[in-house]
Amino acid sequence: MTDQTSVIQDVQRGMIPAHIYNDKEIFELEKERLFGRSWLFVAHESEVPEAGDYVVRRVLEDSFIISRDEKGEIRALFNMCLHRGMQVCRAEMGNASHFRCPYHGWSYRNDGRIVGLPFHKEAYGGEEGFKKKGQTLLPAPSLGIYNGLIFISLDPDAEPLEDFLGDFKFYMDYYTKQSADGIELRGPQRWRVKANWKIGAENFAGDMYHTPQTHTSVVEIGLFREPKAEKRKDGTTYWAGNGGGTTYKLPEGSLEDRLRYVGYPDEMIGRMKEQWTQQQLDVVGKDGFMVSAASLFPNMSFVHNWPRVEEGSDEVLPFISIRMWQPISENETEVLSWFAVDKNASEEYKALSYKAYLMCFGSGGMFEQDDVENWVSLTNTAAGSMARRLLLNGRMGLLEDGQNVVEPLTAKEYSGPGSTRIGYSEYNQRELLFRWADHLERPVQAAAQLHVGIDPVQAGAVAGGDAAPSVGSAATVPAAMMSQEA
Amino acid sequence: MTVNTAHEASGTTLSEQSALGAHAPRTQRTGRSLPFNDELHLEAHRWLVDEAYLLDEQDYDEWLSRIADDMHYLMPVRVTTALGAGYSTSPGMAHMDENKYSLSRRVARFATEHAWTEDPPSRLRHYVTNVRTFRTEKADEIIAESAVLLFRSRGDVGEAATVSAGREDLLRRTATGWQLARRTIMLDEAVIRMQNLAIFL
Ligand code: FES
Ligand SMILES: [Fe+2]
């Protein structure tokens, strides 16, 4: 494999080797060193509200059953039968107390425990031969939940999710905690685009600069009033913890006026005031900024916009969307896009907000259509040898000597955490790529293996005792340690 | 259990179940499909073929003029569920759930000079087949079902995208000809392999 040191160094000084948006070797490295250990969003609790509800989600090639077990606990189970490796659950959503493998009929409870193993005694000699007791489908190495958002990491030693999110939680609350009960999620719409996964994440993180150009048409047809060039650059970009995003500048007025301006009804505003901290309220009410798009490293994004959804009215209505840029290859991404809405909102609000979402974002959204066209084209252009000669300048906001064009807002000017600036810049895209480079630079440890049904140390020989005993690597976790109470 | 283009097992139509379908006409088919030499069938078939040409040419203003004011245009998200689950669409989520106003915004956008996704325009071909027609309880309304395959090519050598779907349409006779009043589009894929839905099916 090619040494990527220079690519990493270029990225660390804000220059972007254009080929990273379509490079097989880089992608292999991303799979191993980035997606192999980062926290990744898979589902929201509201997608599996009842005991037995499940959805099936992928992390790269790995399929996981995200289920709510009979005790109400959320599980993320690797969707591979412990017998000969068949995919256990082949639906993408449903409700089940058990999953039965179609191949030889092993069955598992919705918390992962084996319950049925046909001919256990006759075929294996019972527990002596195969320790069924305590065996479960392989759980995701790490699982964390914030505001109902379920994340998993393939790294068993991943830092706690909340530490990873850090101050970005402050901003996630605007999208996912508008009242004590949080959001409900619908979807996802899923579609595949011939674009590298990083481009969307970078765009949502901080690309205010593209809005007036790319999205001219939606302003022209009266769907959205904001993206006009002058307006967009009055907003901010912020970076906090492991995520960052963009805001719009709101007109003068009180907190309530400003929330009404983007279309929130008074009853929702009332709940926001109960729910959000004073600082969270001050970003809107005192500083006058409203969150728009955002990304959490590496590949989760958020959108909050307020288009006009009805004929003959100037009223706008906000919607929220959550998405994953699921990497398929160096030049293909599966987009998973959900509609999110506060659980306590009225049915009428939910319907109109959903309409606003469909018109603007997602597979048919009028904003999104033009974005994707650009990203597909970019990915195509990045494939060839000429792209390898081009170091794109990703330094917007920095002078050549590293000085800032615009200084961050002070605590007096801005109430939120992180580093926040008014106007166009690429700080956030750089923050994403810095983290990307950090991961790519750092080799991964070999993962622990689970020896299904036997004790790897004491396990006797196979093939009638002629062959060598099975070798457990240093990283091997004895099966007993993986057991859960049955 | 059979799931046709417009009904899920619960018995009600997808248009009725959808989040934005409250305004939609509720007319349902009656009886068996009409003979292929029935005048109504011939008119429905002609309407669908003419429409396919309009959509290929992206003549969306003309297309919109053939859409009824109470139009409901629904394209649910398909999901893979276990046999017997009773549903194969994502609860509460569609790719498109449109009324005439939102369709008109989409059409208006294509008419601006800044709809980049269609500049240069795609080469489109809508293949319409398996057309059958039903009478309804209303004399001036018929149901037409069809299969549609869209071939969409952009640029020179990039891989073309295809989408396959079944449709159930409600057509209404008016003084100026037939109008489309309801369309339910059942995609045949859970994951769309097309960069966006800047097209109509
Ligand atoms: S592979 Fe699942 S039971 Fe055999
Ligand atoms: Fe955009």
XYZ file of C-alpha atoms and ligand atoms in Angstrom:
692
model
C 0.000 0.000 0.000
C 1.185 3.491 -0.831
C 2.581 5.561 2.012
C -0.007 8.228 2.764
C 2.208 10.372 4.988
C 2.327 13.287 2.593
C -1.444 13.225 2.092
C -1.899 13.412 5.839
C 0.607 16.239 6.181
C -1.022 18.226 3.386
C -4.409 17.883 5.021
C -2.972 18.977 8.349
C -1.968 22.317 6.849
C -5.304 22.827 5.176
C -4.399 21.668 1.686
C -6.482 18.910 0.135
C -4.954 16.403 -2.291
C -7.901 16.217 -4.682
C -7.651 12.458 -5.132
C -8.759 11.742 -1.540
C -12.305 12.071 -2.883
C -11.855 9.070 -5.141
C -8.982 6.834 -4.119
C -9.255 3.128 -3.464
C -6.276 2.908 -1.142
C -7.432 5.853 0.920
C -10.816 4.227 1.185
C -9.305 0.973 2.446
C -7.470 2.954 5.089
C -10.655 4.797 6.051
C -12.477 1.509 6.500
C -9.826 0.113 8.774
C -8.673 3.125 10.733
C -11.664 5.431 10.757
C -14.861 3.414 10.453
C -13.190 0.560 12.326
C -13.230 2.554 15.547
C -15.176 5.802 15.388
C -18.599 6.282 16.970
C -21.226 5.902 14.234
C -24.921 6.688 14.300
C -27.176 3.712 13.504
C -30.736 4.444 14.647
C -32.948 6.383 17.017
C -34.855 4.864 19.928
C -38.137 6.063 18.441
C -37.585 3.704 15.497
C -37.891 0.777 17.903
C -40.454 2.048 20.423
C -41.886 -1.313 21.604
C -40.290 -4.451 23.000
C -39.331 -6.669 20.068
C -39.105 -3.828 17.549
C -35.987 -3.912 15.448
C -34.295 -2.266 12.503
C -31.284 -3.613 10.638
C -28.472 -1.161 9.911
C -25.049 -1.470 8.414
C -21.641 -0.179 9.374
C -19.740 -0.608 6.128
C -20.209 -4.311 5.304
C -21.290 -5.299 8.811
C -24.990 -5.729 9.422
C -26.375 -5.089 12.912
C -29.794 -5.798 14.352
C -30.767 -2.822 16.492
C -33.479 -4.202 18.734
C -35.387 -3.380 21.874
C -35.411 -6.464 24.045
C -38.208 -7.643 26.316
C -36.811 -5.590 29.190
C -36.880 -2.474 27.043
C -33.135 -2.280 26.599
C -31.561 -1.303 23.274
C -29.256 -3.928 21.725
C -26.978 -3.831 18.715
C -26.281 -7.396 17.576
C -24.003 -8.453 14.767
C -26.372 -10.067 12.294
C -24.443 -13.304 11.808
C -25.489 -16.701 13.046
C -23.057 -18.230 15.517
C -23.309 -21.591 13.748
C -22.064 -21.207 10.185
C -22.422 -17.511 9.719
C -25.719 -17.086 7.932
C -27.343 -13.666 8.147
C -29.924 -14.205 10.862
C -32.381 -11.412 10.120
C -33.038 -10.500 6.511
C -35.846 -8.011 6.931
C -34.846 -4.398 7.529
C -37.481 -3.683 10.157
C -40.169 -5.424 12.122
C -41.120 -6.832 15.497
C -39.927 -10.216 16.729
C -39.463 -11.951 20.045
C -36.972 -14.320 18.377
C -34.804 -14.467 15.320
C -34.543 -17.877 13.729
C -31.669 -18.616 11.398
C -33.086 -19.995 8.154
C -30.118 -22.310 7.532
C -30.184 -24.882 10.364
C -32.704 -23.292 12.657
C -30.714 -21.898 15.553
C -32.798 -19.262 17.226
C -32.010 -16.215 19.298
C -34.022 -14.002 21.605
C -34.280 -10.330 20.723
C -31.531 -9.629 23.258
C -29.222 -11.949 21.303
C -29.200 -15.020 23.566
C -29.363 -18.424 21.900
C -32.544 -20.212 22.837
C -32.905 -22.934 20.282
C -30.179 -25.172 18.943
C -31.726 -28.153 17.162
C -30.281 -31.520 18.219
C -27.896 -29.884 20.684
C -27.471 -33.193 22.503
C -27.382 -35.523 19.515
C -25.177 -33.374 17.327
C -22.833 -31.723 19.815
C -23.120 -33.901 22.870
C -24.889 -31.082 24.696
C -23.054 -28.486 26.778
C -19.979 -30.732 26.837
C -19.486 -30.149 23.171
C -21.034 -26.740 22.659
C -21.584 -24.291 25.469
C -24.933 -22.934 24.470
C -25.608 -21.359 27.828
C -24.660 -17.690 27.809
C -23.940 -17.528 24.071
C -25.298 -14.476 22.309
C -25.115 -12.975 18.895
C -21.988 -10.853 18.936
C -22.906 -7.470 20.404
C -21.485 -4.285 18.900
C -18.225 -3.696 20.793
C -19.468 -0.341 22.109
C -22.915 1.198 22.255
C -23.955 4.640 23.434
C -27.164 6.679 23.377
C -27.648 10.435 23.493
C -31.108 12.039 23.228
C -32.305 8.677 21.940
C -29.725 8.649 19.133
C -28.077 5.231 19.123
C -24.405 5.059 18.221
C -22.104 2.075 17.992
C -18.365 1.755 17.680
C -16.415 -1.277 16.528
C -13.778 -0.360 19.095
C -14.413 -2.016 22.474
C -12.229 0.652 24.082
C -13.990 3.605 22.491
C -14.179 6.618 24.773
C -17.647 7.116 26.283
C -20.063 8.501 23.679
C -20.783 11.645 25.672
C -17.081 12.436 25.917
C -16.765 11.962 22.194
C -19.708 14.266 21.467
C -18.400 16.823 23.943
C -19.706 20.346 23.449
C -21.421 19.378 20.218
C -24.202 18.037 22.476
C -25.133 21.669 23.120
C -25.992 22.024 19.421
C -27.490 18.529 18.992
C -30.146 19.522 21.515
C -31.570 22.131 19.129
C -32.358 19.338 16.681
C -33.196 16.475 18.983
C -34.423 17.898 22.301
C -37.019 20.579 21.688
C -39.061 19.170 24.553
C -38.477 16.696 27.370
C -39.600 13.786 25.199
C -37.250 14.541 22.320
C -37.816 13.586 18.712
C -39.479 10.875 16.741
C -37.741 9.776 13.609
C -39.340 8.640 10.353
C -37.630 6.926 7.480
C -34.966 6.637 6.376
C -35.158 7.302 2.690
C -32.192 5.479 1.222
C -30.510 6.137 -2.073
C -27.077 5.699 -3.580
C -25.048 8.445 -5.140
C -21.805 8.149 -7.057
C -20.017 10.512 -4.720
C -17.403 10.149 -2.010
C -18.905 10.133 1.506
C -16.673 12.934 2.838
C -18.074 15.584 0.520
C -21.542 15.630 2.019
C -20.222 15.600 5.580
C -17.960 18.555 4.818
C -20.696 20.436 3.032
C -23.164 20.130 5.902
C -20.491 20.964 8.478
C -19.647 24.386 7.221
C -20.213 25.186 3.573
C -22.286 28.380 3.819
C -20.352 29.592 0.825
C -22.178 27.283 -1.610
C -25.697 28.226 -0.582
C -26.235 31.401 -2.654
C -24.841 29.743 -5.774
C -26.002 26.128 -5.603
C -29.423 26.897 -4.195
C -30.427 29.940 -6.236
C -33.354 28.104 -7.775
C -35.197 27.409 -4.504
C -35.120 31.101 -3.645
C -36.330 32.016 -7.124
C -39.401 29.830 -6.804
C -40.282 31.291 -3.405
C -39.601 28.134 -1.414
C -36.896 29.631 0.755
C -36.131 33.227 1.582
C -32.757 32.890 3.285
C -29.894 31.804 1.054
C -29.372 35.155 -0.632
C -25.675 35.908 -0.541
C -25.883 38.848 1.848
C -27.939 36.904 4.345
C -25.893 33.741 4.365
C -22.628 35.433 5.209
C -24.178 37.106 8.270
C -24.566 33.690 9.843
C -21.893 31.811 11.750
C -19.996 28.590 11.588
C -19.224 26.940 14.903
C -17.103 23.954 15.879
C -17.550 22.259 19.259
C -16.386 18.850 20.467
C -16.409 16.529 17.468
C -18.950 18.380 15.385
C -19.756 21.711 13.883
C -22.298 23.501 11.810
C -23.705 26.682 10.403
C -26.286 29.201 11.567
C -28.395 31.935 10.033
C -28.541 35.440 11.477
C -32.048 36.215 12.692
C -33.768 39.597 12.507
C -33.915 41.768 15.658
C -36.431 40.717 18.262
C -36.998 38.732 21.426
C -36.352 35.007 21.783
C -40.021 34.365 21.056
C -40.040 36.668 18.024
C -37.050 34.927 16.587
C -38.405 31.420 17.105
C -41.678 32.568 15.547
C -39.729 34.014 12.637
C -38.545 30.528 11.650
C -42.084 29.217 12.119
C -42.288 27.645 15.564
C -45.752 27.842 17.134
C -45.985 29.300 20.642
C -46.684 25.998 22.350
C -43.416 24.578 20.993
C -41.562 27.734 21.991
C -42.909 27.271 25.501
C -41.462 23.767 25.685
C -38.106 24.901 24.275
C -37.899 27.478 27.041
C -38.447 24.759 29.622
C -36.029 22.392 27.972
C -33.019 24.407 26.871
C -30.368 25.922 29.119
C -30.040 29.675 29.403
C -27.007 29.583 27.105
C -28.898 27.562 24.517
C -31.727 30.089 24.639
C -29.287 32.994 24.488
C -27.698 31.854 21.223
C -31.121 32.457 19.682
C -32.661 35.176 21.832
C -29.632 37.287 22.706
C -27.069 36.574 19.977
C -29.633 36.086 17.216
C -28.439 32.907 15.505
C -30.434 29.856 14.431
C -28.790 26.513 13.698
C -29.022 25.235 10.132
C -26.840 22.394 8.768
C -24.285 20.538 10.878
C -22.085 17.450 10.852
C -20.771 15.192 13.558
C -17.493 13.519 12.715
C -17.214 11.379 10.725
C -20.418 10.915 8.704
C -23.575 12.052 10.465
C -25.332 15.283 9.517
C -28.252 17.411 10.636
C -30.420 19.925 8.803
C -32.782 22.571 10.116
C -34.471 24.878 7.613
C -37.699 26.839 7.362
C -39.234 26.919 3.886
C -42.624 28.133 2.772
C -44.866 25.133 2.290
C -48.280 26.554 1.481
C -49.572 28.511 -1.423
C -50.436 32.166 -0.998
C -48.942 32.559 2.460
C -45.678 34.028 3.615
C -45.526 31.733 6.582
C -42.610 29.393 6.862
C -42.363 26.134 8.717
C -39.247 24.499 10.130
C -38.183 20.913 9.588
C -35.353 18.797 10.936
C -33.567 15.999 9.185
C -30.857 13.612 10.296
C -28.683 11.712 7.918
C -25.833 9.296 7.479
C -23.337 9.303 4.642
C -22.813 5.551 4.541
C -19.665 4.758 2.573
C -20.039 2.068 -0.086
C -16.770 2.590 -1.932
C -14.364 5.396 -2.719
C -16.864 6.737 -5.227
C -20.231 5.677 -3.919
C -22.261 6.625 -0.855
C -25.581 5.411 0.426
C -27.473 8.321 1.877
C -29.857 7.536 4.741
C -32.058 10.515 5.407
C -34.614 10.658 8.233
C -37.279 13.189 9.046
C -37.216 14.214 12.713
C -39.865 16.078 14.639
C -40.521 16.891 18.265
C -42.670 14.157 19.782
C -44.897 16.670 21.529
C -45.619 18.798 18.471
C -49.211 18.855 17.216
C -50.215 16.458 14.454
C -50.838 19.395 12.159
C -47.357 20.757 12.772
C -45.832 17.323 12.214
C -47.581 16.968 8.861
C -46.518 20.388 7.587
C -42.981 19.973 8.853
C -42.809 16.650 7.029
C -44.021 18.350 3.884
C -41.329 20.995 4.293
C -38.740 18.235 4.596
C -39.935 16.404 1.487
C -39.902 19.557 -0.589
C -36.398 20.595 0.481
C -34.258 17.607 1.446
C -34.047 13.871 1.069
C -34.218 11.794 -2.101
C -36.625 14.178 -3.819
C -35.738 17.409 -2.045
C -35.222 20.468 -4.181
C -32.189 21.702 -2.236
C -30.603 18.326 -2.244
C -30.963 17.679 -5.957
C -28.455 20.328 -6.873
C -26.015 19.417 -4.091
C -25.703 15.835 -5.228
C -25.162 16.809 -8.843
C -22.093 18.770 -7.739
C -20.738 16.028 -5.525
C -21.052 13.325 -8.169
C -19.234 15.518 -10.607
C -16.492 16.324 -8.083
C -15.973 12.634 -7.323
C -15.690 11.808 -11.010
C -13.125 14.489 -11.597
C -11.035 13.334 -8.635
C -10.418 9.863 -10.084
C -7.675 10.552 -12.585
C -3.968 11.256 -12.556
C -4.325 15.001 -13.004
C -6.223 15.212 -9.712
C -3.100 13.816 -8.047
C -1.208 16.935 -9.081
C -3.730 19.243 -7.530
C -3.617 20.363 -3.918
C -6.893 22.149 -3.410
C -6.823 25.127 -1.125
C -9.038 24.272 1.820
C -7.816 27.250 3.825
C -10.699 29.686 3.506
C -10.626 31.970 6.536
C -6.850 31.797 6.969
C -4.158 34.090 5.620
C -1.035 32.480 4.250
C 0.794 33.111 7.518
C -1.963 31.327 9.439
C -3.664 34.462 10.783
C -7.460 34.443 10.880
C -9.380 36.556 8.394
C -12.146 36.855 10.975
C -11.545 36.316 14.694
C -13.862 34.042 16.676
C -16.714 35.656 18.562
C -15.966 36.440 22.195
C -17.970 35.123 25.135
C -19.677 38.494 25.263
C -20.800 38.297 21.659
C -21.793 34.647 21.671
C -23.253 32.370 24.325
C -22.542 28.900 22.898
C -19.499 26.670 23.393
C -16.776 26.014 20.827
C -15.222 28.328 18.324
C -17.663 30.467 16.358
C -17.149 32.954 13.550
C -19.333 35.117 11.391
C -19.060 34.707 7.642
C -17.655 32.323 5.078
C -14.766 30.061 6.021
C -13.643 26.451 5.897
C -12.654 25.964 9.527
C -15.249 23.241 9.959
C -14.276 21.328 6.841
C -10.701 21.459 8.130
C -11.768 20.276 11.577
C -13.376 17.229 9.957
C -10.360 16.513 7.794
C -7.917 16.994 10.687
C -9.751 14.283 12.596
C -9.841 12.148 9.477
C -6.060 12.536 9.111
C -5.506 11.697 12.790
C -7.345 8.429 12.348
C -5.635 7.517 9.102
C -2.269 8.085 10.696
C -2.945 5.767 13.636
C -2.761 1.985 13.124
C -5.474 -0.160 14.670
C -5.019 -2.956 17.186
C -6.069 -6.428 16.136
C -9.600 -7.014 17.361
C -10.390 -9.672 19.915
C -11.941 -12.872 18.601
C -14.789 -14.836 20.032
C -14.438 -18.622 19.894
C -18.046 -19.695 19.607
C -19.173 -22.359 22.021
C -15.797 -23.507 23.309
C -13.126 -22.432 25.698
C -10.250 -21.480 23.384
C -7.551 -22.392 25.900
C -8.872 -25.756 26.995
C -10.427 -26.681 23.695
C -9.350 -30.116 22.624
C -8.184 -31.130 19.245
C -10.330 -31.259 16.169
C -10.583 -33.918 13.496
C -10.571 -36.852 15.884
C -7.618 -35.590 17.833
C -5.066 -35.591 15.006
C -4.788 -31.927 14.306
C -3.055 -29.199 16.246
C -4.983 -27.533 19.037
C -6.625 -24.284 18.148
C -4.382 -21.337 18.714
C -5.694 -18.396 20.654
C -3.945 -15.130 19.901
C -2.963 -12.830 22.728
C -5.960 -10.723 21.888
C -8.370 -13.607 22.293
C -11.140 -13.083 24.769
C -12.140 -16.369 26.420
C -15.688 -17.306 25.593
C -16.588 -17.233 29.252
C -15.822 -13.552 29.427
C -18.214 -12.885 26.604
C -21.049 -14.697 28.312
C -23.991 -12.901 29.749
C -26.232 -14.320 32.399
C -28.617 -16.676 30.728
C -51.106 -11.966 1.010
C -50.922 -9.939 -2.128
C -49.759 -6.381 -2.142
C -50.725 -4.477 -5.229
C -49.558 -1.033 -6.162
C -51.939 0.922 -4.024
C -53.050 -1.224 -1.091
C -51.234 -2.649 1.875
C -52.626 -5.569 3.794
C -54.502 -3.382 6.239
C -57.097 -2.819 3.546
C -56.907 0.937 3.269
C -55.043 2.520 0.405
C -51.570 3.947 0.816
C -52.923 7.280 -0.327
C -55.341 7.281 2.616
C -52.650 6.170 5.050
C -50.077 8.708 3.940
C -49.229 11.681 6.127
C -50.239 14.242 3.492
C -53.061 12.422 1.744
C -56.016 13.931 3.586
C -57.106 15.926 0.527
C -56.822 13.016 -1.900
C -59.777 11.648 -3.848
C -60.866 8.307 -2.465
C -62.376 6.692 -5.555
C -61.655 2.965 -5.825
C -61.762 0.454 -8.650
C -64.736 -1.810 -9.164
C -64.908 -5.150 -10.930
C -62.330 -6.791 -13.145
C -60.019 -5.136 -15.622
C -61.667 -3.885 -18.802
C -61.207 -5.691 -22.118
C -58.347 -4.228 -24.131
C -60.718 -3.042 -26.830
C -62.878 -1.132 -24.360
C -63.031 2.541 -25.245
C -62.113 3.563 -21.676
C -59.065 1.347 -21.670
C -57.931 2.727 -25.018
C -58.269 6.282 -23.722
C -56.399 5.541 -20.533
C -53.608 3.822 -22.406
C -53.309 6.703 -24.823
C -53.205 9.171 -21.927
C -50.353 7.258 -20.265
C -48.326 6.995 -23.444
C -48.776 10.675 -24.221
C -47.719 11.451 -20.672
C -44.579 9.329 -21.033
C -43.538 11.429 -24.033
C -44.154 14.651 -22.097
C -42.029 13.405 -19.216
C -39.254 12.244 -21.548
C -39.174 15.697 -23.100
C -39.413 17.352 -19.681
C -42.389 19.344 -20.914
C -43.507 19.835 -17.345
C -45.806 22.811 -17.890
C -47.912 20.762 -20.255
C -47.724 17.829 -17.849
C -48.931 20.006 -14.954
C -51.874 21.203 -17.048
C -53.076 17.582 -17.125
C -53.002 17.279 -13.330
C -56.195 17.804 -11.309
C -56.299 20.418 -8.555
C -56.920 17.780 -5.878
C -53.954 15.691 -7.052
C -52.187 13.357 -4.647
C -48.836 12.105 -5.920
C -47.391 9.484 -3.603
C -44.155 7.532 -3.830
C -43.701 5.548 -0.589
C -40.343 4.317 0.652
C -40.227 0.557 0.193
C -38.819 -1.570 2.980
C -37.873 -5.212 3.189
C -40.078 -6.879 5.772
C -40.742 -10.470 6.744
C -43.411 -12.352 4.838
C -46.576 -11.809 6.802
C -45.479 -8.517 8.343
C -48.391 -6.957 6.506
C -46.568 -3.938 5.156
C -43.770 -3.237 2.699
C -43.580 0.536 2.905
C -41.898 2.647 5.538
C -44.529 3.800 8.057
C -44.987 7.536 7.739
C -42.215 8.131 5.233
C -42.317 8.607 1.471
C -39.917 9.817 -1.182
C -42.644 12.065 -2.486
C -45.997 12.922 -0.964
C -47.176 15.820 -3.082
C -50.168 17.946 -3.819
C -50.556 20.158 -6.853
C -48.829 23.077 -5.138
C -45.677 21.157 -4.276
C -45.613 19.591 -7.740
C -45.933 23.062 -9.215
C -42.901 24.223 -7.163
C -40.880 21.351 -8.567
C -41.939 22.258 -12.068
C -41.233 25.947 -11.447
C -37.759 25.101 -10.232
C -36.923 23.244 -13.436
C -38.024 26.350 -15.309
C -35.419 28.544 -13.569
C -31.984 28.747 -15.082
C -30.423 27.443 -11.880
C -31.675 23.887 -11.488
C -28.139 22.571 -11.865
C -29.083 18.948 -11.521
C -30.778 19.094 -14.909
C -28.269 21.332 -16.648
C -27.177 19.687 -18.859
C -30.466 17.798 -18.941
C -30.767 14.049 -18.504
C -31.768 11.883 -21.413
C -34.946 10.239 -20.212
C -37.027 7.371 -21.493
C -40.145 6.263 -19.663
C -41.188 2.762 -20.735
C -44.831 2.216 -19.880
C -46.316 -1.242 -20.091
C -48.720 -3.757 -18.465
C -51.509 -1.211 -18.668
C -54.907 -2.302 -17.423
C -57.953 -0.250 -16.633
C -60.838 -0.485 -14.178
C -64.146 1.234 -13.828
C -64.925 2.963 -10.538
C -68.163 3.816 -8.799
C -68.004 7.182 -10.582
C -68.884 7.402 -14.245
C -66.243 10.004 -15.054
C -63.380 8.365 -13.151
C -61.297 5.310 -14.003
C -58.320 3.565 -12.480
C -55.354 2.665 -14.661
C -52.503 0.483 -13.519
C -49.193 0.344 -15.298
C -45.574 -0.659 -14.958
C -42.978 1.995 -15.653
C -39.260 1.713 -16.229
C -37.276 4.907 -16.369
C -33.906 5.010 -18.071
C -31.925 8.127 -17.173
C -28.560 8.969 -18.647
C -26.455 11.977 -17.687
C -23.199 13.125 -19.213
C -21.325 10.952 -21.669
C -20.022 7.709 -20.220
C -21.351 7.702 -16.663
C -23.499 4.685 -15.908
C -27.158 5.300 -16.660
C -29.657 4.906 -13.828
C -32.893 2.974 -14.025
C -35.917 2.901 -11.773
C -38.651 0.319 -12.009
C -42.060 0.877 -10.473
C -45.716 -0.016 -10.561
C -48.308 2.749 -10.620
C -51.970 3.059 -9.839
C -53.571 6.155 -11.311
C -56.955 7.742 -10.886
C -57.971 9.476 -14.129
C -60.909 11.884 -14.262
C -62.774 13.012 -17.363
C -63.075 16.787 -17.644
C -64.256 19.191 -20.321
C -60.674 19.547 -21.536
C -59.771 15.872 -21.452
C -58.591 13.354 -18.872
C -56.773 14.608 -15.792
C -54.640 12.726 -13.333
C -56.121 13.031 -9.839
C -54.167 10.463 -7.855
C -51.018 8.470 -8.475
C -49.429 5.900 -6.182
C -45.977 4.775 -7.247
C -44.598 1.543 -5.841
C -40.865 1.491 -6.456
C -39.342 -1.940 -6.862
C -36.247 -1.108 -4.822
C -35.759 -0.275 -1.163
C -32.625 1.698 -1.985
C -32.905 3.956 -5.002
C -29.921 3.748 -7.293
C -30.296 7.183 -8.771
C -28.646 10.328 -7.494
C -31.920 12.147 -6.907
C -35.567 12.191 -7.876
C -35.380 15.218 -10.133
C -37.729 13.270 -12.398
C -41.357 12.219 -12.336
C -42.632 8.685 -12.660
S -25.871 -21.084 9.997
Fe -27.437 -20.463 11.332
S -28.217 -22.306 12.011
Fe -26.606 -22.942 10.782
Fe -26.532 22.461 -0.218
